[in-house]
C-alpha positions as semicolon CSV with decimal commas, in nm:
position;residue;x (nm);y (nm);z (nm)
1;M;12,971;3,224;8,530
2;S;12,917;3,417;8,854
3;D;12,620;3,358;9,083
4;E;12,613;3,728;9,167
5;P;12,325;3,926;9,008
6;I;12,431;4,134;8,710
7;E;12,348;4,501;8,747
8;L;12,126;4,592;8,455
9;E;11,925;4,893;8,351
10;R;11,625;4,825;8,129
11;I;11,522;5,077;7,866
12;E;11,184;5,035;7,698
13;C;11,200;5,124;7,330
14;E;10,941;5,361;7,189
15;A;10,763;5,306;6,859
16;E;10,916;5,509;6,575
17;N;11,207;5,621;6,795
18;L;11,495;5,601;6,550
19;D;11,763;5,625;6,819
20;H;11,612;5,330;7,007
21;Y;11,589;5,132;6,685
22;K;11,953;5,200;6,593
23;R;12,072;5,089;6,936
24;M;11,859;4,775;6,921
25;R;11,973;4,696;6,567
26;T;12,338;4,738;6,668
27;L;12,283;4,489;6,951
28;L;12,133;4,235;6,708
29;H;12,428;4,284;6,473
30;R;12,686;4,248;6,752
31;S;12,516;3,933;6,879
32;R;12,493;3,790;6,525
33;H;12,118;3,750;6,544
34;P;12,015;3,559;6,229
35;A;11,701;3,758;6,141
36;F;11,671;4,118;6,022
37;M;11,438;4,325;6,240
38;G;11,336;4,643;6,064
39;P;11,212;4,969;6,219
40;D;10,855;4,906;6,101
41;Q;10,861;4,565;6,267
42;M;10,972;4,718;6,596
43;S;10,700;4,984;6,578
44;R;10,428;4,730;6,497
45;C;10,537;4,509;6,788
46;I;10,516;4,797;7,035
47;K;10,192;4,944;6,900
48;K;10,007;4,614;6,934
49;G;10,103;4,585;7,301
50;G;10,443;4,418;7,289
51;H;10,773;4,533;7,433
52;V;11,121;4,589;7,295
53;W;11,376;4,631;7,571
54;I;11,740;4,732;7,565
55;Y;11,952;4,623;7,861
56;T;12,259;4,819;7,964
57;H;12,541;4,743;8,208
58;N;12,753;5,033;8,331
59;G;12,624;5,242;8,043
60;E;12,698;4,981;7,775
61;D;12,420;4,825;7,565
62;V;12,456;4,450;7,618
63;A;12,127;4,279;7,527
64;T;11,779;4,316;7,381
65;M;11,455;4,126;7,426
66;W;11,131;4,141;7,228
67;T;10,790;4,021;7,347
68;E;10,441;4,040;7,202
69;P;10,092;3,977;7,345
70;A;10,026;3,605;7,380
71;K;9,733;3,479;7,171
72;G;9,439;3,394;7,394
73;Y;9,609;3,543;7,702
74;P;9,553;3,921;7,699
75;D;9,754;3,979;8,016
76;E;10,051;3,763;7,916
77;Q;10,345;3,813;7,682
78;H;10,513;3,580;7,434
79;G;10,887;3,620;7,391
80;F;11,037;3,573;7,047
81;V;11,377;3,747;7,060
82;I;11,645;3,752;7,329
83;S;11,988;3,847;7,204
84;V;12,310;3,906;7,400
85;V;12,633;4,055;7,264
86;G;12,918;3,809;7,221
87;E;13,139;3,898;7,517
88;W;12,842;3,854;7,753
89;K;12,711;3,523;7,619
90;S;12,891;3,306;7,875
91;K;12,831;3,530;8,178
92;G;12,473;3,434;8,257
93;L;12,320;3,754;8,118
94;A;12,038;3,590;7,919
95;R;11,947;3,384;8,225
96;E;11,944;3,698;8,441
97;I;11,710;3,871;8,195
98;L;11,473;3,574;8,181
99;Q;11,463;3,552;8,560
100;R;11,376;3,922;8,584
101;D;11,152;3,981;8,284
102;G;11,098;3,645;8,115
103;P;10,753;3,620;7,956
104;R;10,518;3,334;8,031
105;F;10,546;3,202;7,676
106;G;10,827;3,168;7,426
107;R;10,966;2,947;7,154
108;A;11,301;2,785;7,084
109;I;11,476;2,580;6,818
110;D;11,669;2,261;6,891
111;G;12,004;2,434;6,941
112;V;11,888;2,649;7,234
113;L;11,610;2,432;7,378
114;G;11,837;2,304;7,656
115;F;11,914;2,657;7,772
116;F;11,547;2,749;7,802
117;A;11,475;2,420;7,978
118;D;11,750;2,505;8,228
119;C;11,574;2,839;8,286
120;G;11,247;2,666;8,375
121;Y;11,063;2,659;8,042
122;R;10,887;2,344;7,918
123;I;10,729;2,240;7,588
124;C;10,361;2,333;7,583
125;G;10,242;2,229;7,238
126;P;10,330;2,059;6,910
127;A;10,658;2,152;6,741
128;K;10,658;2,315;6,398
129;T;10,918;2,350;6,123
130;D;11,001;2,705;6,012
131;K;11,105;2,831;5,669
132;K;11,469;2,749;5,742
133;R;11,372;2,393;5,836
134;H;11,441;2,449;6,207
135;V;11,222;2,255;6,447
136;V;11,056;2,520;6,669
137;Y;10,910;2,429;7,008
138;P;10,642;2,639;7,187
139;L;10,742;2,696;7,548
140;S;10,590;2,810;7,877
141;R;10,726;2,863;8,225
142;D;10,381;2,804;8,380
143;P;10,312;2,440;8,475
144;R;9,946;2,489;8,385
145;D;10,047;2,507;8,019
146;W;10,280;2,205;8,008
147;L;10,190;1,889;7,823
148;D;10,053;1,605;8,033
149;P;10,348;1,366;8,091
150;E;10,105;1,074;8,093
151;T;10,018;1,127;7,726
152;E;10,230;1,021;7,429
153;D;10,297;1,383;7,331
154;G;10,388;1,468;7,689
155;M;10,630;1,178;7,722
156;L;10,796;1,272;7,392
157;A;10,827;1,634;7,508
158;E;10,985;1,527;7,836
159;E;11,238;1,305;7,656
160;T;11,321;1,584;7,409
161;L;11,379;1,825;7,696
162;R;11,589;1,576;7,891
163;V;11,822;1,511;7,597
164;S;11,853;1,884;7,518
165;L;11,910;1,976;7,881
166;D;12,177;1,710;7,931
167;A;12,359;1,826;7,617
168;Y;12,338;2,191;7,723
169;R;12,474;2,124;8,073
170;A;12,755;1,906;7,939
171;E;12,854;2,180;7,694
172;R;12,843;2,441;7,971
173;E;13,067;2,230;8,195
174;E;13,310;2,178;7,907
175;R;13,327;2,554;7,843
176;A;13,384;2,620;8,213
177;A;13,665;2,361;8,224
178;K;13,835;2,518;7,921
179;A;13,806;2,865;8,070
180;H;13,954;2,741;8,397
181;A;14,244;2,576;8,213
182;K;14,321;2,900;8,029
183;A;14,299;3,119;8,340
184;P;14,637;3,254;8,459
185;R;14,759;3,080;8,771
186;E;14,889;3,288;9,056
187;L;15,234;3,222;9,191
188;A;15,293;3,188;9,561
189;P;15,363;3,534;9,712
190;E;15,733;3,467;9,764
191;L;15,768;3,356;9,399
192;S;15,578;3,640;9,235
193;T;15,862;3,891;9,275
194;M;16,146;3,656;9,177
195;R;16,321;3,648;8,841
196;F;16,276;3,338;8,626
197;S;16,638;3,232;8,685
198;E;16,577;3,246;9,060
199;L;16,269;3,021;9,033
200;I;16,468;2,723;8,906
201;G;16,512;2,477;9,186
202;H;16,329;2,698;9,432
203;T;16,094;2,527;9,679
204;P;15,829;2,751;9,837
205;S;15,832;2,769;10,214
206;A;15,550;2,585;10,396
């Protein structure tokens, strides 16, 4: 993953714009997003003050993010979808989007909690179990919303985040090591133009 910023253009979807919906739906399909998001759902989200964004890189649609007005915070947004196409998942694109446009609030299940923690989000309320029996954690990037670490709930939240964050970082390091091992290795300049038979027994000059 490069530390260089990824050049992105953000397109704000319009309610009842079928072309925008088709592009967004294609992104969800390419990224294997588990939930179906219909055109009416997109229109309702936008009409009630939320946002549906499409992100492009060099003219290619690469990601989408949905936010909605946060309950009790009229000037804040709550993120509930961020989806990146497969070939961009390991290039830091989701992180780049959250750094640029990440809402104050969000939610995450166990499997991605470590990623959001690494991006600065913390648990800000009690976890709930959804219809698919996933444990869902409410998140915020604003310290004013975080649970008090001196309370029992706060200590449990901190431990949950620590375990998830450690697992996420270990997995990321493992992926990076595998990618490095698979990367083609360059030959020394004097070897790159030689035939294989000439390489045998050849010692590069100092």
